[in-house]
Coordinates of C-alpha atoms (C1' of nucleotides) in Angstrom, one line a residue:
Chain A
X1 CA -16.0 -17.5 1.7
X2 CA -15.4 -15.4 4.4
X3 CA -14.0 -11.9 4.7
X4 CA -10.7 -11.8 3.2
X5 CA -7.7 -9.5 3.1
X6 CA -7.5 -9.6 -0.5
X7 CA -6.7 -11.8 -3.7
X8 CA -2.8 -12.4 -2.8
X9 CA -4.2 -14.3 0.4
X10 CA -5.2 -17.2 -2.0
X11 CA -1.1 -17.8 -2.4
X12 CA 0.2 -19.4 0.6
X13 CA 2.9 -17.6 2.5
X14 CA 5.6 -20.2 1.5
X15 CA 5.1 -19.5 -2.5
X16 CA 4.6 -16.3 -1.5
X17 CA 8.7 -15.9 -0.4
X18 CA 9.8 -18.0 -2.6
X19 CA 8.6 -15.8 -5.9
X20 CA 10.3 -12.9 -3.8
X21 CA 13.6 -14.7 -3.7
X22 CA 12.8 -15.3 -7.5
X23 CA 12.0 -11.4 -8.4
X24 CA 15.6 -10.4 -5.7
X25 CA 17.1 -13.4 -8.0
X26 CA 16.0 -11.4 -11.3
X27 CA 16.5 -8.1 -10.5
X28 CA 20.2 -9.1 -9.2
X29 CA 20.9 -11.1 -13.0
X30 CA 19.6 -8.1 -14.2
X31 CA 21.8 -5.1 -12.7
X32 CA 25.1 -7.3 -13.5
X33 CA 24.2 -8.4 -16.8
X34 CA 24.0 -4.1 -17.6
X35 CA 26.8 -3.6 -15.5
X36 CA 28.9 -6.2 -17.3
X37 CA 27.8 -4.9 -20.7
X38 CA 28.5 -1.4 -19.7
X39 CA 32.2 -2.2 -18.8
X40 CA 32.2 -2.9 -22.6
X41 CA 30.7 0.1 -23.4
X42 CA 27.7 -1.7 -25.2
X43 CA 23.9 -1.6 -23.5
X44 CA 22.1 -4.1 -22.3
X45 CA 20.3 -4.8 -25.6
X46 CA 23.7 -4.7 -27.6
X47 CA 24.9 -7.2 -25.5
X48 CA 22.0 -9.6 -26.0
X49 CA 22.4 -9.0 -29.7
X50 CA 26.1 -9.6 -29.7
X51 CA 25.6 -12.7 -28.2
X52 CA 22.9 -13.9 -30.3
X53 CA 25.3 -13.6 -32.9
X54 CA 27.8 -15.5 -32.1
X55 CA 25.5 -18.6 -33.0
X56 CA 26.2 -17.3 -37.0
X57 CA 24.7 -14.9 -39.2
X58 CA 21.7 -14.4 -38.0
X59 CA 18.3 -12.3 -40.1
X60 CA 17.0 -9.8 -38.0
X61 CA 13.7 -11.7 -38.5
X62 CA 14.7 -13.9 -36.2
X63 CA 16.5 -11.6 -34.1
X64 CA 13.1 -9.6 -33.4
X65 CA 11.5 -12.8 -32.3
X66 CA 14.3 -13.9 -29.8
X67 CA 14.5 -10.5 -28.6
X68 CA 10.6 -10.7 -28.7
X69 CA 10.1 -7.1 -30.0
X70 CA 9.4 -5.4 -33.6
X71 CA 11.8 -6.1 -36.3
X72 CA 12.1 -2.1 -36.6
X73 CA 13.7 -2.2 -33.4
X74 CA 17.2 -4.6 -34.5
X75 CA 17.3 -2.9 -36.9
X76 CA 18.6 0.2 -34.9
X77 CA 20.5 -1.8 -32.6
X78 CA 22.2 -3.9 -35.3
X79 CA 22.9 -0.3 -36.6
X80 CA 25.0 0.7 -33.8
X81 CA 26.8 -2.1 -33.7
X82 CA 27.9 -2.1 -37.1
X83 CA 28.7 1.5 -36.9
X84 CA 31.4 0.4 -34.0
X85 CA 32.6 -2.5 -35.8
X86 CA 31.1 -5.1 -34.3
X87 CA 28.7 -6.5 -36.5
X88 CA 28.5 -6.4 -40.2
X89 CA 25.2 -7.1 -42.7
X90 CA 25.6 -9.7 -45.2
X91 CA 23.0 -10.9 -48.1
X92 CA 21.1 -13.8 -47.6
X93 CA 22.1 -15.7 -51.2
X94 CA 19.2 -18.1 -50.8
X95 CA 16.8 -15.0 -50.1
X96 CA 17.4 -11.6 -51.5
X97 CA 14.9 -9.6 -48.9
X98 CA 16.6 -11.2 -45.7
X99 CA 19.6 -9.9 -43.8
X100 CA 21.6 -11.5 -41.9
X101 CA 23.3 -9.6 -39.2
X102 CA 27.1 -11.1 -38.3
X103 CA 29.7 -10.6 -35.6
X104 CA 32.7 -9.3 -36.7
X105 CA 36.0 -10.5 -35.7
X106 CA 36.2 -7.8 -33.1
X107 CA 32.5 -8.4 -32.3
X108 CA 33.0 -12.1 -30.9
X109 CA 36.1 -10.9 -28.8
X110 CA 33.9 -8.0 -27.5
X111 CA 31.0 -11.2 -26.7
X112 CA 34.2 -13.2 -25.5
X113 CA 35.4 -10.7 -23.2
X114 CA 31.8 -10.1 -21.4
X115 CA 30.4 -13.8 -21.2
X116 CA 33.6 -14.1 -18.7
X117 CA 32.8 -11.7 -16.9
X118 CA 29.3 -12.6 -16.0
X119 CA 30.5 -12.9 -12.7
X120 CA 26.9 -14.6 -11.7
X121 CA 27.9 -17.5 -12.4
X122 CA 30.0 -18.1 -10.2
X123 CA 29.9 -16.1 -7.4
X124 CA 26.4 -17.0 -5.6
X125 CA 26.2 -20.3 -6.8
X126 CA 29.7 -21.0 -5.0
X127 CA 27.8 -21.1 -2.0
X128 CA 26.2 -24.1 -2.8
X129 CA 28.2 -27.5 -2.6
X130 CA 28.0 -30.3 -5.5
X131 CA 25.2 -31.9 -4.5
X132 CA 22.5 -29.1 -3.3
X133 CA 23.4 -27.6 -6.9
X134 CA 21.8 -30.6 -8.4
X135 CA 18.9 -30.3 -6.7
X136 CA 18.2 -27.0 -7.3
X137 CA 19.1 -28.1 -11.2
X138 CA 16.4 -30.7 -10.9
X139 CA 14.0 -28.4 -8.6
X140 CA 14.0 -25.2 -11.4
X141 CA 14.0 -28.0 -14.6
X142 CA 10.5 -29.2 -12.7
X143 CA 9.4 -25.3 -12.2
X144 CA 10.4 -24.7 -16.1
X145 CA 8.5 -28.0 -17.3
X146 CA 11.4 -29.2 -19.1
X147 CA 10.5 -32.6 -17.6
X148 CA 7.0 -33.2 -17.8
Chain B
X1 CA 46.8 -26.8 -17.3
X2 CA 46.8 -28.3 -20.6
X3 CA 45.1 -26.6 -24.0
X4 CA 41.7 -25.3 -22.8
X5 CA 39.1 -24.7 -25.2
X6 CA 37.9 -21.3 -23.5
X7 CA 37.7 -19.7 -20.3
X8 CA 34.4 -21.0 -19.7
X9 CA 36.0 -24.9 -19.6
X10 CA 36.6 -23.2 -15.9
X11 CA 33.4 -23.6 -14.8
X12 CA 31.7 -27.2 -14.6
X13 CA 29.0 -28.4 -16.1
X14 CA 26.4 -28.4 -13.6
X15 CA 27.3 -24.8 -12.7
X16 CA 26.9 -24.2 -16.3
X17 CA 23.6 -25.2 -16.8
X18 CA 21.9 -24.0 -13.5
X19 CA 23.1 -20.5 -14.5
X20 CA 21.2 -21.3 -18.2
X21 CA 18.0 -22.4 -16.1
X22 CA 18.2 -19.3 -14.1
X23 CA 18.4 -17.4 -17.5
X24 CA 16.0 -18.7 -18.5
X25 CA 13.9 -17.9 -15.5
X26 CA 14.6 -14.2 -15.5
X27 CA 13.7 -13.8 -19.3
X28 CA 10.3 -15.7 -18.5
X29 CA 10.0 -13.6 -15.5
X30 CA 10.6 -10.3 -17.3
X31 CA 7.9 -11.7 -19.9
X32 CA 5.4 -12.4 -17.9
X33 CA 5.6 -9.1 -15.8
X34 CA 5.9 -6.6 -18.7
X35 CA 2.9 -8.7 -20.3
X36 CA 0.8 -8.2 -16.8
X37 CA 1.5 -4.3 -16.8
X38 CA 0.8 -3.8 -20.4
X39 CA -2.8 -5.6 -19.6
X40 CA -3.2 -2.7 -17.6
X41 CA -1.8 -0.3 -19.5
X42 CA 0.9 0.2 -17.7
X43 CA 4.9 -0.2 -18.8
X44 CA 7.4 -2.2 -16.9
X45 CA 8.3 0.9 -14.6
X46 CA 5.3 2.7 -14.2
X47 CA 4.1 -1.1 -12.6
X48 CA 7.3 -1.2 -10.5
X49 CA 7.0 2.2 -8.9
X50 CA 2.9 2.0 -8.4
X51 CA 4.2 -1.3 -6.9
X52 CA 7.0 0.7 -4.7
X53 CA 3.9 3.0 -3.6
X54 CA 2.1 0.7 -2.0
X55 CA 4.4 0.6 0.9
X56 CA 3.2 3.8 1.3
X57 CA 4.2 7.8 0.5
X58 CA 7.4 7.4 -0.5
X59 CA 10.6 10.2 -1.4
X60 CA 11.4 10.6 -4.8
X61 CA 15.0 10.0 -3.7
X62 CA 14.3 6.4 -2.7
X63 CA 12.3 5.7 -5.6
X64 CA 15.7 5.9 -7.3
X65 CA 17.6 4.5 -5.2
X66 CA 15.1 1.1 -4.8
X67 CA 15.2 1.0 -9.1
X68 CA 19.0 1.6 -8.8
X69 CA 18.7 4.6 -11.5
X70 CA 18.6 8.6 -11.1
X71 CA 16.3 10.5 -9.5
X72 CA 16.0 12.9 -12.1
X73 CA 14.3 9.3 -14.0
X74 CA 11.9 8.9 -11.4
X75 CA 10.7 12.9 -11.9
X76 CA 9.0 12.1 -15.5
X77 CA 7.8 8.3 -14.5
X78 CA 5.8 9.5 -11.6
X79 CA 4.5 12.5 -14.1
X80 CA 2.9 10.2 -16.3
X81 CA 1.5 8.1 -13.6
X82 CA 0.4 11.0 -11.7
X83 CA -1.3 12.2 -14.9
X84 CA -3.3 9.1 -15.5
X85 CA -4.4 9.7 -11.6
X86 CA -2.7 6.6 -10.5
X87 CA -0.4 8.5 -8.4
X88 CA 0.2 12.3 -6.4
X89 CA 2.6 13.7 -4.8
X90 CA 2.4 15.1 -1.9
X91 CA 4.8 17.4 0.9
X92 CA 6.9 16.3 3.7
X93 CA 5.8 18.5 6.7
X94 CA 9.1 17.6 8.1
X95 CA 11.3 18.1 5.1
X96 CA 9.9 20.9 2.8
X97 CA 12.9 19.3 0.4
X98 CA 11.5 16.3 -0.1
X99 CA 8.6 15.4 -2.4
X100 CA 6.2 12.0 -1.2
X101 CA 5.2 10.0 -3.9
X102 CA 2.0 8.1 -3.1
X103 CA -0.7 5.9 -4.8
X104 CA -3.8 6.7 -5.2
X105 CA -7.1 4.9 -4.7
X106 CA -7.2 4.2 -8.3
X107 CA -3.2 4.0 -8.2
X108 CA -3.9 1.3 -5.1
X109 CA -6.8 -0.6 -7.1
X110 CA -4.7 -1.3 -10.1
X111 CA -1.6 -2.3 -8.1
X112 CA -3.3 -4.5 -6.6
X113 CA -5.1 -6.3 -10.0
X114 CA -1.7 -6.4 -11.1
X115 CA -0.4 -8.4 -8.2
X116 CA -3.6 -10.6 -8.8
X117 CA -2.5 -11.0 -12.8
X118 CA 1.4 -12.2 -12.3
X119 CA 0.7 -15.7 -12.9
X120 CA 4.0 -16.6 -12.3
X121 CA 3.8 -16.9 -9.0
X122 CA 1.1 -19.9 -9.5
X123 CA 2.1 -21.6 -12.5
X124 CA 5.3 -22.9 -12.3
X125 CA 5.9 -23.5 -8.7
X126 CA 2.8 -25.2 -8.5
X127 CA 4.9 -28.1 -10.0
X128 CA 6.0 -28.3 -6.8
X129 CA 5.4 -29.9 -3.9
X130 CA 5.5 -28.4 -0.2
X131 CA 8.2 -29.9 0.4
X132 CA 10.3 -29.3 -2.5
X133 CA 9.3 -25.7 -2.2
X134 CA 11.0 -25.4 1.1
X135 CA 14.2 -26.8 -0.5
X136 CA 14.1 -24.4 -3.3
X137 CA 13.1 -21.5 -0.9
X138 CA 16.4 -22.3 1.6
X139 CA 18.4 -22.7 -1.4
X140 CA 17.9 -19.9 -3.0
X141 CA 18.3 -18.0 0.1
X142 CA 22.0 -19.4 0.4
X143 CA 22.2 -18.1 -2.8
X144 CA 21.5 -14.9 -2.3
X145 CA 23.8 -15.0 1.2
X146 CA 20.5 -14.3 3.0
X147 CA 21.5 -16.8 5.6
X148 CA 25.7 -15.8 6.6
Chain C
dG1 C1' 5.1 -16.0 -67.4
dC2 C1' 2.1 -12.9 -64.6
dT3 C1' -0.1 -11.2 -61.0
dG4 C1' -1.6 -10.7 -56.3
dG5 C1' -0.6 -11.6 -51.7
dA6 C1' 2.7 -12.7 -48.2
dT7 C1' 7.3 -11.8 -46.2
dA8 C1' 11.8 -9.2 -44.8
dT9 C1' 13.7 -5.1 -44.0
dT10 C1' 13.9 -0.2 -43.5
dT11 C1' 12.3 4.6 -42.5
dC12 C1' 9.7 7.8 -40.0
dA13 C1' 6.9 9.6 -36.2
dT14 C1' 6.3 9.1 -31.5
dG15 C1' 6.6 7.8 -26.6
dT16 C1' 9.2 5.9 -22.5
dT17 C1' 13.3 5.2 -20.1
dG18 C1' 17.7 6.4 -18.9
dT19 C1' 22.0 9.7 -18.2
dC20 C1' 24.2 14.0 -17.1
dA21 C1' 24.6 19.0 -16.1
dA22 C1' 22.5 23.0 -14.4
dG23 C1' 19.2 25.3 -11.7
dT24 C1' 16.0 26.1 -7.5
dA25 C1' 14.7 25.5 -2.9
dA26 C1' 15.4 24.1 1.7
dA27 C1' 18.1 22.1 5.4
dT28 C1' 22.5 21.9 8.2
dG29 C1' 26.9 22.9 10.3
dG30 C1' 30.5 26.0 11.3
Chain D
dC1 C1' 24.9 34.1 8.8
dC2 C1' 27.0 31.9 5.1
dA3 C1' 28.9 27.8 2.8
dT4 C1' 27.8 23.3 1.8
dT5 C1' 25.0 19.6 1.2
dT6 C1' 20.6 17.5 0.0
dA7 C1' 16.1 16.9 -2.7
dC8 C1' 13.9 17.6 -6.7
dT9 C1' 13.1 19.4 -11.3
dT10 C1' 14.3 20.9 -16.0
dG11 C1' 16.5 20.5 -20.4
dA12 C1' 19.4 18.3 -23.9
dC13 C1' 20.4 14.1 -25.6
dA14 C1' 20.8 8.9 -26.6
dA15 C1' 18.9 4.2 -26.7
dC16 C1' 15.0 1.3 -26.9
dA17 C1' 10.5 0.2 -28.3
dT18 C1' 6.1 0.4 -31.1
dG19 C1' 3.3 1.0 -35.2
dA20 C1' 2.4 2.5 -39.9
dA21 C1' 4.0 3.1 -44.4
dA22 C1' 7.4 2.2 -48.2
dT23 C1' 10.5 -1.0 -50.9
dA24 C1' 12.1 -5.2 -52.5
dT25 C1' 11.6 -9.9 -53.0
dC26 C1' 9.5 -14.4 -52.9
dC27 C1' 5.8 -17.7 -54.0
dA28 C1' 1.2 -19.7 -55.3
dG29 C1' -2.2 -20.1 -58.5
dC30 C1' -3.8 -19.2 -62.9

DNA sequence: GCTGGATATTTCATGTTGTCAAGTAAATGG
DNA sequence: CCATTTACTTGACAACATGAAATATCCAGC
């Protein structure tokens, strides 16, 4: 092996742009999904919580592991939100330790309000016609191994 | 318009769930990245910056304005990484306003075993074919209205 | 049934990221 | 030369995140 420029040069320049287009694609979700969330007055993580709930009660057990971070952590979060009325702790009867953390009624409309107005949805994808969106379905399903 | 079930009946089904795929792509992502920096001891913006630096000396001012967040932010992350000698800053001899941010060697040598750790550059696209990558690259590029 | 270990949650201490307002220093335009 | 703008830092504060320790409950094995 000759004298190289370094370890990236193993990628080939085509891969190479396309994980860029994936990190612009990421950071772009990213700033909308705060800014969306913010228009609600809720952060980014309240958001995500809020929405997990809206599946049911859920413990904060398994909050912590779809959040993937430390139980201790919901458990401030899930504060906040129940301290604005959006969520509300209920016993688990089947398991006296576990919590489970619940949307309130004003909690769902709050979660109802910002899924529509994820405007990401829509707005870049509208570029694309019908059939290109499939492809780029089947294309990212491929990348994510959901059909191996 | 007859009796919807929600607002999001307004978008179609295959819109639907390429904007789930792409959520799904951003939270592996964001994973995989945080994982990377922590490997180096690093957090998720002390990478991004030592990342921004390697573009070369760089103004406090659009530090914050490439992570989209103040510049008083950027003040303590640059302190820690310039503490752990990753990072210095230097003057402007042609503004003695402005501060230049700039890696160091070490700062440079563990930007660039970073880079060399983000395996999500390899992994997934390497489902892919050439071909297929060139697809995804051109559209995700209309996606992101790179091409007007 | 008891007991010991595992599990679910919280609390506390601590660190990082983020905002905003105020302050300092330097450039710039009348 | 002076007022304004610009670049950066500081300080106060909130949210998020981790880890260790405390509490309450469950469960397996005896």
């Amino acid at each position: 092996m000759g004298t190289l420029v370094g370890m990236t040069s193993r990628i080939d320049p085509l891969t190479l742009e396309v994980v860029e287009l994936i990190g612009t694609i990421v950071a772009r979700y990213h700033e909308e999904y705060e800014e969306a969330a913010a228009k609600h007055s809720l952060t980014g993580a309240q958001a995500r919580v809020l929405g997990l709930l809206t599946g049911g009660p859920t413990p904060m057990r398994r909050l912590a592991q779809q959040l993937k971070c430390e139980p201790s952590n919901v458990t401030g979060i899930v504060d906040r939100l129940e301290s604005r009325g959006l969520a509300e702790r209920r016993l688990d009867p089947a398991d006296r330790r576990v919590k489970l953390a619940a949307a309130t009624e004003a909690g769902r409309e709050t979660s109802e309000r910002l899924r529509g107005s994820l405007d990401f949805a829509r707005e870049p994808l509208a570029e694309l016609s019908d059939e290109d969106r499939t492809v780029l379905r089947d294309l990212l399903k491929r990348m994510l191994g959901t059909t191996p």
